[in-house]
Short mmCIF file of C-alpha atoms in Angstrom, two decimals:
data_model
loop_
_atom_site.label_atom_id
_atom_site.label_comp_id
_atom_site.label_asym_id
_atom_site.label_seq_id
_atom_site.Cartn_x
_atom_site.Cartn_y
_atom_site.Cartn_z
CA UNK A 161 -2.69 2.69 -12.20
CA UNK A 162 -3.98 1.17 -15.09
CA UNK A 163 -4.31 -2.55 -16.36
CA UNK A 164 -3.10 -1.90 -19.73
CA UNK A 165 -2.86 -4.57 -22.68
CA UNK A 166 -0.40 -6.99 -22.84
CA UNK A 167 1.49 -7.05 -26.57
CA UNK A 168 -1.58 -8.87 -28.62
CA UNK A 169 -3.80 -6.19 -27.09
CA UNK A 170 -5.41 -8.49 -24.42
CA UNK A 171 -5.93 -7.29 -21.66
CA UNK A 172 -3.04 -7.53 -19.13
CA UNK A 173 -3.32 -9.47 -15.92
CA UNK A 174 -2.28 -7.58 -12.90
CA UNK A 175 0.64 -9.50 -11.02
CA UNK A 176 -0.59 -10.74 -7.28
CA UNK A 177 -1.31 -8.00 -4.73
CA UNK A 178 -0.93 -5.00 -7.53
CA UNK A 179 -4.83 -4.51 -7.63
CA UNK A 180 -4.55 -4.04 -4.08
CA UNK A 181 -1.68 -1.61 -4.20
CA UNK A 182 -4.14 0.17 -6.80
CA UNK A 183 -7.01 0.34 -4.16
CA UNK A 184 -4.68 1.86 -1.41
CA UNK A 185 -3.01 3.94 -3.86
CA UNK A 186 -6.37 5.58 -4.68
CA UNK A 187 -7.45 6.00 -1.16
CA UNK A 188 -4.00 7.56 -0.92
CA UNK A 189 -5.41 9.80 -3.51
CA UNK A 190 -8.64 10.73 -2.56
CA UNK A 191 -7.14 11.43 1.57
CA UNK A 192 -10.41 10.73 3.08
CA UNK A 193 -13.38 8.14 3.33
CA UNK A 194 -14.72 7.61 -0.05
CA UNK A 195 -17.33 4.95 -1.64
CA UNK A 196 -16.08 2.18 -3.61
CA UNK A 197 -17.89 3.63 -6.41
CA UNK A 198 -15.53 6.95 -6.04
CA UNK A 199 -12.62 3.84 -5.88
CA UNK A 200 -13.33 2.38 -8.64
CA UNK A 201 -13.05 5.13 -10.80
CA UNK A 202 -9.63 5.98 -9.70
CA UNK A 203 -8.73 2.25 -10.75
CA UNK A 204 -8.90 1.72 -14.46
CA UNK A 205 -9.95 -1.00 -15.47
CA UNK A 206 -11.91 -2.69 -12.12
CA UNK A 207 -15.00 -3.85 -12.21
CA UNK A 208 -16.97 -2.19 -9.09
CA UNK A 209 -17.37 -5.56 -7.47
CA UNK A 210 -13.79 -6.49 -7.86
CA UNK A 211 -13.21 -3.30 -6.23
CA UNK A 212 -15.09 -4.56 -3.41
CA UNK A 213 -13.82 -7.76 -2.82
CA UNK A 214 -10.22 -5.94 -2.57
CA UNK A 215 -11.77 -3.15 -0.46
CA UNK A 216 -12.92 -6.19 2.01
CA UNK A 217 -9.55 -7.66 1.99
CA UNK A 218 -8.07 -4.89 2.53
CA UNK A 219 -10.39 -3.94 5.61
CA UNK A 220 -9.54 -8.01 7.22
CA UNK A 221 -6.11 -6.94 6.59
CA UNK A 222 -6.35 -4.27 9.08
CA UNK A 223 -5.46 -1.68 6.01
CA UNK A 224 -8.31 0.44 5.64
CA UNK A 225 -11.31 1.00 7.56
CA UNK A 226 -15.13 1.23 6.66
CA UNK A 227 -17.55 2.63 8.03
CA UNK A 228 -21.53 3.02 7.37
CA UNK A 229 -22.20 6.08 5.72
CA UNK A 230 -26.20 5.86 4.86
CA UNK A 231 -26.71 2.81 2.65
CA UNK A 232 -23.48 2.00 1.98
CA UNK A 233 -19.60 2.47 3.19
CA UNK A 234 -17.01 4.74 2.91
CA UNK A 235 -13.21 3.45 2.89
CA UNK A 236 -10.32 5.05 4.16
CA UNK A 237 -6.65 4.02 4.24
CA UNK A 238 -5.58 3.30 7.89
CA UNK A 239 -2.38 5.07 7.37
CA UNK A 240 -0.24 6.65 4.68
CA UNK A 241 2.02 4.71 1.94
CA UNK A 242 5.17 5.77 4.19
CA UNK A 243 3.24 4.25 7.33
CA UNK A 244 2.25 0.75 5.36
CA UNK A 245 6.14 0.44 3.99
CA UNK A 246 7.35 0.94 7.36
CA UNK A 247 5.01 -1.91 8.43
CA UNK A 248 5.99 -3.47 6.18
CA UNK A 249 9.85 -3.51 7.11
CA UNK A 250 8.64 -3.95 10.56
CA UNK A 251 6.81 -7.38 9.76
CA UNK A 252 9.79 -8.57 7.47
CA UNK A 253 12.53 -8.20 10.26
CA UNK A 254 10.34 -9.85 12.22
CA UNK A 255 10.12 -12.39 10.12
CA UNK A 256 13.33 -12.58 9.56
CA UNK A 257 14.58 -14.98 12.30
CA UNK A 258 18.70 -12.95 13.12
CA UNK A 259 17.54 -9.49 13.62
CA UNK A 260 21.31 -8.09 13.92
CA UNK A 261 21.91 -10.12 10.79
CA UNK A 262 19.01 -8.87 8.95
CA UNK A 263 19.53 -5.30 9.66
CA UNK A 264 23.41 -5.32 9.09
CA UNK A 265 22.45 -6.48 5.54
CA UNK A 266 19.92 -4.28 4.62
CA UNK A 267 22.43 -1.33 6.21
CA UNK A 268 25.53 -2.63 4.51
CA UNK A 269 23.22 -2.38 0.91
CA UNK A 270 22.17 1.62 1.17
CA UNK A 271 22.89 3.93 -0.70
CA UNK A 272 25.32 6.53 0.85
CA UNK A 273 22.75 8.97 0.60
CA UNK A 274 20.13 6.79 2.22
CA UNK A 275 22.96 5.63 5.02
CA UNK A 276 23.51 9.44 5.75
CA UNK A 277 19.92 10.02 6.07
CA UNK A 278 19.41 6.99 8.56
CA UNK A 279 21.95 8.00 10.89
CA UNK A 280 20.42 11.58 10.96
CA UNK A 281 17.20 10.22 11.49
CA UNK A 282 18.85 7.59 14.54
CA UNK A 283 20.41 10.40 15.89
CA UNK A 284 17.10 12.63 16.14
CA UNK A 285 17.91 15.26 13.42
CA UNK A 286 15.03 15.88 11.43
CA UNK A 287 16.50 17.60 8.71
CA UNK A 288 15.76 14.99 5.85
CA UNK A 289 12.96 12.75 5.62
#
């Protein structure tokens, strides 16, 4: 979860969205409402009010929630990284325009492990995932 340097030593720019994947990932971490000072530890490199700004984002997004906790507020991940990649998946096949299309390519590019495990999982066995 880290910045890093880029190959003259500079600092490296994170790509678009990755701070906020940083944020969540930390909340992920922590599993329970935690300042953004308690954040911004867990991302290297942030600067506290960076860490803010994404933590707002993140809260218009409908990601995480806050919540007044004395003088300040406590953050919390509205669900789990398995929860926001399944919305995820959700919002893209919406987007998608042919839903039979979309989902007969994205079923005809599995794995055969991952097929297997979809089928179990359509046909209510819960032995994998």
């Amino acid at each position: 979860m880290t910045g890093g340097r880029d190959g003259r030593g500079e600092p490296r720019r994170r790509a678009r969205g990755e701070l906020e994947g940083e944020v969540l990932a930390a909340l992920w971490t922590v599993g329970g409402p935690v300042s953004a000072a308690v954040v911004q530890e867990k991302v290297a490199g942030a600067a506290y009010t960076t860490v803010l700004t994404i933590l707002t984002r993140l809260c218009d997004k409908g990601l995480v929630t806050r919540r007044r906790e004395g003088r300040s507020h406590v953050y919390a991940a509205v669900d789990d990284q398995a929860g926001l990649a399944a919305a995820g998946m959700h919002s893209l096949l919406d987007e998608g325009g042919d839903r039979a299309a979309v989902l007969a390519r994205f079923v005809s590019d599995l794995s055969a492990e991952d097929e297997q495990m979809l089928e179990q999982l359509l046909h209510g066995d819960p032995g994998r995932g």
